[in-house]
Amino acid sequence: MALGTGLIYDEQMMDYNLLWDYPECNIEKPERLSASYEKLKYYGLVERCIPLSFREAIEEEIVLVHSLDYIEAVKSTASMNVEELKTFSYMYNDVYFHPNSYHVAKVALGVTLQLVDAVMLGKVKNGMALVRPPGHHSQKSEACGFCIFNNVAVAAQYAKKTYGTKRILIVDWDVHHGQGIQYVFEEDPSVLYFSWHRYEYQQFWPNLKDSDYYAVGKGKGLGFNVNLPWNKIGMENADYLAAFFYILLPMAYEFNPELILVSAGFDAAIGDPEGEMCATPECFAHLTQLLMPLANGKLCVVLEGGYNLRSLSESVCMTVRALLGDPVPPLVGEMVPCISAMESIQNVRAVQQPYWNFLKNQDNMFIKDPNAKKLNPGIGEDDFQSSTVTTAKEKEVTTVSNVNKDFDEFMNSHMKKVLVLAPRVRTALGGCGEKLSKLDQCLQVEEKKITVEEVGILIRFGGSDCAYLKDEYLLSLGKIFPLIDKIMNREVRNGIAVSSILSSAAFAARYGTTVGASRVLLLLLGEDAISADIKEDEKILVVQMSGKQDEKKQSKYYIPICWKEDNEWDGDLLFLLFEVILPLAYGFKPELVILAVGSNIRIQEVSLAHLTHLLQVLAEGRILVISQASDLVETLVSSLLGDPVSATSSFILQQESAQVLMKLRQELKQHWKLL
Ligand code: X5A
Ligand code: ZN
């Protein structure tokens, strides 16, 4: 997959600004774009992207969302003087016009459509459009919240019309509710709109009831509008990730989009005067990477808000790095969502339950919130559960002001901490590359000779374990250990080996801890027995999925999951990944991930591809895959290289699996947090 990341930026979009004193609007200024672009240049990211040319949108495109009357009205501003512009602007809510506004709004929309074209036509794999004015608040006949034309809403209509795209996911991570997008697609099941936003029980702009979680769409579009209101400020990385894991990602996998548009406002990032949230820039790399395996990688990121120039520009860079496939920095800090966030998430799950399979078979109760009942009489008293989000933490009110003082200093030291260097080589092969189609993109690593003594010090053997010391065993470890060396030395990012013996993965994990990985996540898909010694090692978190229910005992660091005896495992493994494994892993913070895939597992190849893709958000992408079956290698290598996974059908969580999942989460709460 030679395609790259498209980037659109054009100086014309800096050619308008506020011409009078209007405090509500003075944060939306040209420097937002120049600062972002300068930072991209500074990090050498511009030259790694494919520049896309700009164009103006034409009327035929604008009318996909807006009325002719409104377009005419906007057009008329081009010849207005300041007094007239003022009067015109004040007809709307928090927006200003400038004589160039009409032209620039057409450019912002035009370049958004250029990006959609480039992605849909396969000229680039994904991309970002740095635009202003933003779009998501503007409506059919109304400018609003710095927005004139609704770039992303038009883009979605345009994709439907031009390419016949049947399912489009819009992820609106701007800190404001994109009510403009919601209104366009409320009744449209072909566009799934997800927005989280600062809400504070309707106290925050634009103060709409329509922004609350029970606005779930209308008519045919029921369940295709998803609002996640944040009722407190100071939301952190863990809160955003929890929203992805418990709502957006399972939903997106069930929806199976053909295209993803991101309304990317970075006012949801730390230091922003509007959002007052605390997510750090690298969080957006995680969000981006988590979306990348979907829609065959077709991801268009379009700038919306973001008013702290430092935070905005660093976040833009993090997003572009993720689009380019760079390893994402691990998230620092305790990964525990706060109670308020979990309540909102829980309420979204409850209200969306009728429309989504993955929620149907789980118990999702509304959490009492002071306004829910009053505002939504349809919810019965029985549907409520008093707040029992047990492992979440109380939000301290609030870290924002501490952060604001010396913000630049904080950012300087923070960005230094999270700077991650990509190893030159992405994927290394341990003797399994003979006839791979992507052989030339990988590094073949020589095996080395391993002795019984070397293995002996890694794991204490019980009597029957002596079988481990057979030649065959030493041979496969001879392929695996050099890969781990290279991964931990940052010579390569990830690696893959074929091993006929699955439990060699346990040795690999232990070996990893001896060569620099403080914590290793071992995800074992298959029946092989794991030595007791490993199960108790707090440096190695073992999650083992198997079809057999035997006397496997769970402990904090050993989590056996009996997954559907005798049945196909299908794609519901992914739901387990979102709702259990990733939340667990983000808390554990592994420095190396080992995925061991047994040959007798009943998981579709495409699910494995997604799994391999998604696990790379952990440990800076340091993952070693050990496959028992050699026929899976082609698929696994392609995932390790970051190639998009071809979208097949949507993934459905089966009822049986939902039970396992719920039970598991219950059990895990004893030991672990982010759950
Ligand atoms: C795109 C965007 C915010 C408007 C806030 C007005 N708009 N108070 O972030
Ligand atoms: Zn915003």
XYZ file of C-alpha atoms and ligand atoms in Angstrom:
685
model
C 0.000 0.000 0.000
C 2.046 2.890 -1.285
C -0.614 5.536 -0.711
C 0.161 8.359 1.643
C -1.505 11.018 3.699
C -2.984 14.057 2.001
C -2.649 17.500 3.527
C -4.478 20.617 2.462
C -3.674 24.061 3.640
C -3.974 27.302 1.784
C -3.008 30.780 2.874
C -6.203 32.208 1.451
C -7.975 30.827 4.464
C -6.094 33.314 6.620
C -7.485 36.224 4.655
C -10.285 37.201 6.961
C -10.503 38.342 10.530
C -12.694 40.124 13.027
C -13.012 43.814 12.171
C -14.628 45.150 15.331
C -14.696 44.492 19.023
C -16.697 41.311 19.593
C -15.273 39.360 22.550
C -17.323 36.204 21.860
C -15.593 35.817 18.526
C -12.057 37.108 18.879
C -10.504 33.694 19.466
C -11.247 32.573 15.909
C -8.246 34.160 14.247
C -5.956 33.539 11.261
C -3.025 32.502 13.467
C -4.883 29.289 14.216
C -3.971 28.065 10.756
C -0.498 29.548 10.484
C 0.496 28.201 13.909
C -0.710 24.719 12.963
C 1.042 24.771 9.630
C 4.283 26.172 11.040
C 4.329 23.414 13.655
C 3.763 20.782 10.992
C 6.718 22.193 9.084
C 8.827 22.382 12.216
C 8.337 18.672 12.848
C 9.033 17.821 9.194
C 5.508 16.520 8.735
C 4.500 18.700 5.785
C 7.095 17.181 3.495
C 5.955 13.693 4.451
C 2.405 14.419 3.308
C 1.022 14.668 -0.192
C -0.069 18.238 -0.865
C -3.555 18.488 -2.301
C -4.594 21.512 -4.290
C -7.330 23.837 -3.188
C -10.468 24.812 -4.969
C -13.591 26.794 -4.220
C -16.803 24.896 -3.672
C -19.478 25.631 -6.225
C -23.086 26.491 -5.532
C -24.280 23.065 -6.624
C -22.252 21.638 -3.759
C -23.190 24.200 -1.128
C -26.892 23.562 -1.723
C -26.412 19.969 -0.635
C -26.881 21.425 2.858
C -27.678 25.130 2.617
C -30.585 27.097 1.187
C -30.197 29.344 -1.838
C -31.467 32.306 0.156
C -28.797 31.808 2.754
C -26.080 31.440 0.117
C -27.255 34.693 -1.470
C -27.206 36.409 1.893
C -23.665 35.266 2.572
C -22.633 36.305 -0.920
C -23.949 39.820 -0.258
C -21.520 40.277 2.646
C -18.642 40.564 0.174
C -19.550 44.168 -0.555
C -20.558 45.252 2.945
C -18.869 47.876 5.078
C -18.035 47.192 8.701
C -21.329 48.561 10.018
C -23.301 46.388 7.627
C -21.163 43.367 8.447
C -21.847 43.922 12.121
C -25.575 44.097 11.621
C -25.509 41.037 9.427
C -23.384 39.063 11.867
C -25.625 39.857 14.820
C -28.557 38.105 13.129
C -26.767 34.908 14.064
C -25.287 33.330 17.152
C -21.578 34.015 17.822
C -20.289 34.442 14.312
C -18.627 37.275 12.444
C -18.416 38.161 8.767
C -15.695 39.891 6.800
C -15.736 40.964 3.127
C -13.665 37.864 2.329
C -15.847 35.493 4.332
C -17.892 34.285 1.392
C -14.862 33.474 -0.710
C -12.937 31.874 2.127
C -15.933 29.810 3.255
C -16.118 28.445 -0.277
C -12.417 27.624 -0.168
C -12.751 25.862 3.193
C -15.582 23.778 1.813
C -13.825 23.244 -1.502
C -10.665 21.866 0.060
C -12.721 19.608 2.297
C -14.293 18.184 -0.844
C -10.853 17.891 -2.463
C -9.797 15.742 0.445
C -12.884 13.565 0.134
C -12.210 13.166 -3.585
C -8.571 12.246 -3.055
C -9.476 9.641 -0.431
C -12.432 8.196 -2.307
C -10.507 7.992 -5.580
C -7.593 6.292 -3.847
C -5.124 9.087 -4.554
C -4.253 9.142 -0.877
C -5.010 6.736 1.906
C -6.249 9.374 4.347
C -5.680 13.022 5.047
C -6.238 16.235 6.863
C -7.707 19.546 5.740
C -6.590 22.584 7.706
C -9.470 24.934 7.168
C -11.183 27.988 8.493
C -13.895 29.025 8.857
C -14.988 25.866 10.664
C -18.311 24.289 9.780
C -20.133 22.071 12.226
C -22.416 24.701 13.822
C -23.749 26.153 10.594
C -27.188 25.145 9.474
C -29.386 25.181 6.416
C -30.046 28.903 6.578
C -27.916 29.989 9.441
C -24.355 30.837 10.300
C -23.403 29.971 13.861
C -20.417 29.639 16.194
C -17.729 30.931 13.750
C -19.145 28.616 11.066
C -20.521 29.706 7.703
C -20.857 26.609 5.521
C -20.996 23.186 7.091
C -17.857 21.675 5.591
C -18.246 18.181 7.009
C -22.012 17.919 6.483
C -21.645 18.965 2.848
C -18.734 16.544 2.487
C -20.924 13.672 3.651
C -23.753 14.601 1.286
C -21.213 15.040 -1.477
C -19.722 11.591 -0.897
C -23.166 10.031 -0.949
C -24.053 11.783 -4.163
C -20.741 11.504 -5.992
C -19.571 8.083 -4.888
C -22.745 6.431 -3.729
C -21.198 5.977 -0.288
C -23.765 4.089 1.748
C -22.486 4.420 5.274
C -20.563 7.418 6.540
C -19.354 7.852 10.090
C -18.858 11.394 11.336
C -16.785 11.657 14.482
C -17.075 15.104 16.004
C -14.428 15.398 18.674
C -14.659 19.176 18.821
C -15.576 20.269 22.328
C -18.778 21.889 21.078
C -21.821 20.084 19.815
C -22.030 20.187 16.042
C -25.749 20.727 16.078
C -25.573 21.776 12.420
C -24.442 18.291 11.443
C -27.013 16.681 13.711
C -29.864 18.620 12.092
C -28.814 17.618 8.580
C -28.641 13.891 9.268
C -31.159 13.333 12.059
C -33.421 11.251 9.854
C -30.676 9.734 7.744
C -29.560 6.192 8.648
C -26.700 6.345 6.176
C -24.783 8.850 8.288
C -23.864 7.969 11.838
C -23.077 11.143 13.733
C -21.153 10.906 16.994
C -20.373 14.007 19.016
C -19.024 14.525 22.460
C -19.234 18.014 23.848
C -18.985 20.169 26.884
C -22.559 20.453 28.096
C -22.800 20.986 31.848
C -26.474 20.171 31.880
C -27.208 22.679 29.132
C -25.305 25.514 30.812
C -22.664 25.560 28.114
C -22.951 27.097 24.651
C -24.992 26.526 22.470
C -27.199 25.569 25.423
C -29.446 23.211 23.481
C -31.595 20.392 24.773
C -30.882 18.838 21.380
C -27.314 18.222 22.489
C -28.188 15.841 25.286
C -27.823 12.086 25.045
C -31.431 11.331 24.333
C -31.293 13.078 20.963
C -30.836 9.762 19.145
C -32.124 10.678 15.699
C -35.584 10.586 14.216
C -37.663 8.308 11.993
C -35.413 6.085 9.901
C -32.451 7.758 11.510
C -33.207 6.537 15.036
C -30.012 5.403 16.690
C -27.798 7.142 14.138
C -27.307 10.283 16.163
C -25.117 9.857 19.200
C -24.548 12.687 21.648
C -22.214 12.299 24.563
C -22.577 15.330 26.824
C -19.725 16.137 29.203
C -21.270 17.570 32.322
C -17.995 18.596 33.903
C -14.952 20.359 32.585
C -11.465 18.922 32.983
C -12.079 15.696 31.032
C -8.840 13.816 30.489
C -7.337 11.260 28.163
C -8.941 8.396 30.058
C -12.401 9.930 29.679
C -12.019 10.349 25.938
C -10.699 6.836 25.529
C -13.514 5.421 27.617
C -15.967 7.124 25.249
C -14.246 5.442 22.331
C -14.090 2.013 23.941
C -17.558 1.848 25.417
C -19.503 3.699 22.744
C -17.907 4.844 19.531
C -15.665 1.957 18.511
C -18.093 -0.917 19.076
C -20.768 1.133 17.365
C -18.516 1.968 14.447
C -17.573 -1.679 13.982
C -21.216 -2.645 13.980
C -22.057 0.208 11.587
C -19.193 -0.653 9.239
C -18.664 2.723 7.571
C -17.300 3.113 4.050
C -15.893 6.529 4.879
C -15.056 8.375 8.082
C -15.107 12.141 8.396
C -13.703 13.692 11.537
C -14.938 17.075 12.689
C -11.639 17.651 14.366
C -11.873 20.455 16.843
C -8.899 20.709 19.132
C -10.742 22.891 21.589
C -11.248 19.543 23.319
C -7.534 19.602 24.169
C -5.731 20.870 27.234
C -5.316 24.607 27.662
C -8.177 25.582 25.392
C -10.098 28.581 26.703
C -13.402 27.302 25.332
C -13.250 23.650 26.265
C -11.356 23.782 29.566
C -10.674 20.083 29.128
C -7.394 18.325 29.928
C -6.705 15.829 27.142
C -3.097 16.068 25.990
C -2.117 16.324 22.305
C -1.035 12.711 21.934
C -4.537 11.615 22.910
C -5.617 12.685 19.428
C -3.052 10.382 17.899
C -4.699 7.549 19.791
C -8.187 8.545 18.704
C -6.998 8.800 15.109
C -5.201 5.492 15.120
C -8.154 3.723 16.660
C -10.305 4.849 13.738
C -7.797 3.941 11.050
C -8.596 0.256 10.593
C -12.220 1.113 9.817
C -13.644 2.085 6.415
C -10.665 0.509 4.684
C -8.573 3.320 6.119
C -10.610 6.067 4.408
C -10.316 8.767 7.005
C -10.716 12.499 6.320
C -9.846 14.770 9.203
C -11.221 18.283 8.899
C -10.296 21.049 11.294
C -13.086 22.654 13.306
C -12.289 24.548 16.535
C -9.158 24.868 18.680
C -8.173 28.191 20.206
C -5.064 27.650 22.261
C -2.480 27.973 19.535
C 0.097 25.795 21.238
C -2.294 23.045 22.155
C -4.020 23.246 18.777
C -0.839 22.987 16.769
C 0.675 20.152 18.807
C -2.608 18.253 18.558
C -2.783 18.769 14.809
C 0.746 17.368 14.527
C -0.141 14.358 16.642
C -3.141 13.667 14.439
C -1.098 13.923 11.251
C 1.589 11.640 12.687
C -1.049 9.029 13.379
C -2.446 9.393 9.863
C 1.069 8.863 8.522
C 1.328 5.671 10.535
C 3.900 6.835 13.073
C 3.895 5.055 16.423
C 1.683 6.811 18.937
C 3.224 7.875 22.240
C 1.882 6.087 25.298
C -0.533 8.108 27.392
C 0.865 9.252 30.695
C -1.054 9.481 33.932
C -3.475 7.246 35.709
C -5.869 5.850 33.142
C -9.094 6.045 35.092
C -12.138 7.855 33.776
C -14.026 10.115 36.162
C -17.461 9.429 37.562
C -19.152 12.182 35.629
C -17.739 10.866 32.344
C -18.784 7.304 33.133
C -22.279 8.475 33.996
C -22.609 10.216 30.662
C -21.222 7.187 28.871
C -23.571 4.898 30.714
C -26.560 7.059 29.829
C -25.607 7.063 26.165
C -25.353 3.286 26.230
C -28.726 3.016 27.901
C -30.495 5.353 25.526
C -28.890 3.766 22.451
C -29.550 0.212 23.575
C -32.658 -0.346 21.404
C -30.737 0.514 18.259
C -27.439 -1.282 18.604
C -26.798 -4.955 18.764
C -23.687 -4.712 20.905
C -25.713 -2.974 23.591
C -28.834 -5.101 23.344
C -27.442 -8.081 25.118
C -25.804 -6.169 27.900
C -27.459 -4.570 30.898
C -27.363 -0.872 30.370
C -29.203 1.172 32.952
C -29.607 4.909 33.019
C -27.708 6.643 35.742
C -29.754 9.135 37.641
C -28.895 12.566 36.553
C -30.735 15.567 37.885
C -32.164 16.519 34.527
C -32.760 13.282 32.711
C -36.198 12.481 34.025
C -37.497 15.979 33.797
C -36.289 16.385 30.249
C -37.183 12.981 28.979
C -40.484 11.820 30.435
C -40.294 8.704 28.272
C -37.751 7.211 30.662
C -39.484 5.225 33.375
C -38.410 5.150 37.031
C -37.441 1.479 36.653
C -34.935 2.224 33.978
C -32.769 4.050 36.439
C -30.046 2.802 38.618
C -28.503 5.070 41.149
C -24.979 5.995 40.366
C -22.887 2.855 40.800
C -19.935 3.493 38.611
C -17.614 1.903 41.092
C -14.123 2.119 39.752
C -14.267 5.590 38.297
C -12.707 8.441 40.210
C -14.189 11.648 41.459
C -13.096 14.502 39.291
C -10.991 16.968 41.164
C -12.216 20.449 40.397
C -10.168 21.270 38.435
C -6.652 21.056 37.208
C -7.188 23.587 34.453
C -6.153 26.705 36.294
C -2.945 25.107 37.543
C -2.219 24.088 34.033
C -2.891 27.513 32.583
C -0.252 29.154 34.623
C 2.979 28.353 32.930
C 1.109 26.561 30.214
C 3.950 26.877 27.747
C 6.384 25.490 30.228
C 4.083 22.573 30.886
C 3.723 21.915 27.163
C 7.454 22.175 26.526
C 8.282 19.554 29.066
C 5.287 17.425 28.211
C 5.984 17.328 24.490
C 9.590 16.441 25.185
C 8.400 13.520 27.273
C 6.068 12.153 24.647
C 8.298 12.536 21.639
C 8.577 9.104 20.095
C 11.085 8.171 17.460
C 9.892 5.733 14.855
C 12.267 2.806 14.277
C 13.518 2.860 10.728
C 12.044 -0.522 9.924
C 8.442 -1.234 10.701
C 8.129 -5.000 10.545
C 10.649 -7.782 11.102
C 10.173 -11.397 10.152
C 11.517 -14.324 12.112
C 11.959 -16.903 9.392
C 8.500 -16.826 7.881
C 8.939 -14.618 4.895
C 9.914 -16.917 2.080
C 6.982 -16.256 -0.191
C 5.319 -13.194 1.299
C 4.057 -10.590 -1.111
C 5.235 -7.781 1.138
C 8.632 -9.310 1.745
C 10.495 -6.307 0.386
C 8.904 -4.042 2.983
C 10.086 -6.186 5.896
C 13.354 -7.045 7.521
C 14.305 -10.707 7.704
C 15.998 -11.439 10.997
C 18.512 -14.233 11.418
C 17.651 -16.822 14.002
C 20.112 -17.559 16.744
C 20.946 -20.689 18.605
C 19.318 -20.925 22.013
C 20.477 -23.371 24.629
C 18.522 -25.263 27.251
C 20.381 -23.293 29.922
C 19.326 -19.934 28.521
C 15.720 -21.005 28.500
C 16.017 -22.630 31.876
C 16.710 -19.377 33.655
C 13.657 -17.766 32.129
C 11.008 -20.040 33.511
C 10.946 -22.405 36.483
C 9.925 -25.766 35.115
C 7.646 -28.259 36.710
C 8.015 -31.964 35.950
C 5.897 -32.155 32.856
C 7.292 -28.930 31.502
C 10.416 -30.729 30.391
C 8.766 -31.191 27.030
C 9.531 -27.520 26.578
C 13.145 -28.280 26.207
C 12.831 -30.219 22.994
C 14.854 -29.052 20.002
C 11.766 -27.856 18.234
C 11.149 -25.518 21.117
C 14.626 -24.093 21.158
C 14.416 -23.595 17.433
C 11.309 -21.477 17.633
C 12.696 -19.419 20.513
C 15.757 -18.925 18.347
C 13.508 -17.131 15.882
C 11.585 -15.174 18.494
C 14.271 -13.815 20.820
C 16.201 -11.889 18.147
C 12.945 -10.234 17.133
C 12.348 -9.109 20.684
C 15.907 -7.813 20.872
C 15.361 -5.742 17.770
C 11.999 -4.434 18.953
C 13.317 -3.435 22.366
C 16.396 -1.828 20.818
C 14.087 0.178 18.588
C 15.665 -1.188 15.443
C 12.254 -2.354 14.304
C 8.797 -1.457 15.473
C 7.149 -4.871 15.409
C 7.763 -8.444 14.365
C 6.243 -11.770 13.535
C 7.354 -15.361 13.799
C 5.739 -18.690 13.133
C 6.051 -21.196 15.935
C 4.490 -24.604 16.105
C 4.440 -24.372 19.887
C 2.133 -21.692 21.187
C 3.499 -21.628 24.710
C 6.771 -20.295 23.389
C 4.894 -16.990 23.775
C 5.252 -17.261 27.547
C 9.016 -17.549 27.191
C 8.944 -14.644 24.814
C 7.096 -12.533 27.376
C 9.537 -13.427 30.128
C 12.453 -12.789 27.815
C 10.937 -9.394 27.011
C 11.055 -8.464 30.681
C 14.751 -9.310 30.800
C 15.636 -7.087 27.862
C 13.990 -3.866 28.906
C 10.213 -4.191 28.902
C 9.000 -3.332 32.395
C 5.566 -4.687 31.582
C 4.472 -7.127 28.879
C 0.933 -7.772 27.744
C 0.546 -11.334 26.504
C -2.604 -12.001 24.571
C -2.914 -15.686 23.926
C -5.531 -17.002 21.548
C -5.591 -20.736 22.013
C -5.599 -23.628 24.424
C -1.965 -24.021 25.381
C -1.162 -24.342 29.058
C 0.695 -21.502 30.708
C 3.173 -22.204 33.461
C 2.120 -21.087 36.931
C 5.300 -19.126 37.198
C 4.157 -16.744 34.451
C 0.626 -16.415 35.759
C 1.896 -14.824 38.927
C 4.421 -12.500 37.360
C 3.199 -8.970 37.865
C 5.308 -7.791 34.971
C 3.334 -9.962 32.585
C -0.381 -9.553 32.151
C -1.726 -12.652 30.449
C -5.094 -12.655 28.758
C -5.872 -16.072 27.384
C -8.832 -16.799 25.195
C -9.807 -20.330 24.619
C -12.864 -22.338 23.739
C -12.435 -24.738 26.620
C -13.774 -24.230 30.077
C -11.339 -26.030 32.325
C -10.207 -25.272 35.826
C -8.250 -22.227 34.806
C -8.167 -19.897 37.742
C -8.109 -16.189 37.326
C -5.636 -14.066 39.211
C -4.783 -10.432 38.879
C -2.204 -11.094 36.193
C -3.781 -14.083 34.536
C -7.137 -13.665 32.898
C -8.542 -16.747 31.205
C -11.543 -16.129 29.015
C -13.674 -19.010 27.960
C -15.068 -17.862 24.700
C -17.867 -19.823 23.110
C -17.059 -23.471 23.261
C -17.337 -25.192 19.873
C -18.643 -22.085 18.136
C -17.224 -19.671 15.677
C -15.606 -16.786 17.506
C -16.290 -14.478 14.626
C -15.776 -10.812 15.031
C -17.058 -10.499 18.539
C -13.516 -10.793 19.732
C -13.295 -7.128 18.765
C -15.995 -6.155 21.212
C -14.050 -7.930 23.903
C -11.043 -5.958 22.805
C -12.871 -2.636 23.177
C -14.760 -3.264 26.348
C -12.231 -5.372 28.238
C -8.774 -5.843 26.805
C -7.925 -2.312 25.698
C -9.302 -0.623 28.836
C -7.278 -3.091 30.853
C -4.193 -2.608 28.742
C -4.294 1.186 28.907
C -4.255 0.854 32.672
C -1.439 -1.672 32.674
C 0.718 0.345 30.236
C 2.692 -2.457 28.611
C 6.041 -1.705 27.003
C 5.763 -4.746 24.785
C 2.730 -6.600 23.482
C 2.851 -10.226 22.454
C -0.008 -11.663 20.483
C 0.058 -15.423 20.157
C -2.383 -16.914 17.692
C -3.113 -20.615 17.915
C -3.865 -22.593 14.789
C -7.104 -24.068 16.032
C -8.844 -20.853 16.958
C -12.067 -20.020 15.240
C -11.522 -16.401 14.424
C -11.963 -14.973 10.975
C -8.840 -13.676 9.378
C -10.318 -10.207 9.032
C -10.944 -10.007 12.767
C -7.347 -10.954 13.422
C -6.256 -8.228 11.051
C -8.275 -5.676 12.993
C -7.014 -6.987 16.297
C -3.399 -6.718 15.179
C -4.016 -3.251 13.863
C -5.713 -1.996 17.006
C -3.205 -3.450 19.457
C -0.585 -1.180 17.917
C -1.957 1.787 19.847
C -0.205 0.239 22.844
C 3.472 0.256 23.739
C 4.410 2.634 20.912
C 3.439 -0.118 18.536
C 5.963 -2.606 19.926
C 4.167 -5.829 19.200
C 5.392 -9.308 18.488
C 2.999 -11.689 16.812
C 3.562 -15.397 17.143
C 1.411 -17.423 14.816
C 1.035 -21.153 14.996
C -0.397 -21.339 11.494
C 1.772 -20.165 8.660
C -1.156 -19.384 6.366
C -2.135 -16.406 8.533
C 1.207 -14.681 8.123
C 0.285 -12.775 4.986
C -2.664 -11.105 6.705
C -0.839 -10.460 9.937
C 2.159 -8.887 8.220
C -0.073 -6.581 6.278
C -1.687 -5.408 9.523
C 1.684 -4.990 11.184
C 2.732 -2.813 8.275
C -0.295 -0.638 8.967
C -2.164 -1.366 5.778
C -5.876 -0.754 6.033
C -8.034 -3.761 6.633
C -10.538 -4.317 3.903
C -14.001 -3.759 5.246
C -16.127 -6.821 4.834
C -19.350 -7.093 6.707
C -20.245 -5.452 9.948
C -19.298 -7.059 13.223
C -22.052 -8.196 15.505
C -21.697 -9.070 19.154
C -23.520 -12.339 19.747
C -25.715 -12.715 22.787
C -23.598 -15.489 24.232
C -20.464 -13.393 23.952
C -22.198 -10.422 25.515
C -22.805 -12.539 28.617
C -19.153 -13.529 28.841
C -18.149 -9.930 28.369
C -20.394 -8.595 31.106
C -19.351 -11.251 33.572
C -15.723 -10.618 32.823
C -15.997 -6.902 33.388
C -17.662 -7.573 36.691
C -14.848 -9.881 37.800
C -12.081 -7.623 36.629
C -13.352 -4.692 38.611
C -11.874 -6.265 41.727
C -8.345 -5.714 40.519
C -8.371 -3.192 37.736
C -9.675 0.279 37.151
C -10.598 1.708 33.717
C -13.578 -0.712 33.575
C -16.089 25.665 15.701
C -16.178 26.124 17.129
C -17.224 27.522 18.760
C -18.121 28.681 18.902
C -18.205 29.166 20.327
C -19.040 30.397 20.453
N -17.087 27.055 17.434
N -19.225 30.794 21.796
O -15.413 25.676 17.954
Zn -15.564 23.942 19.013
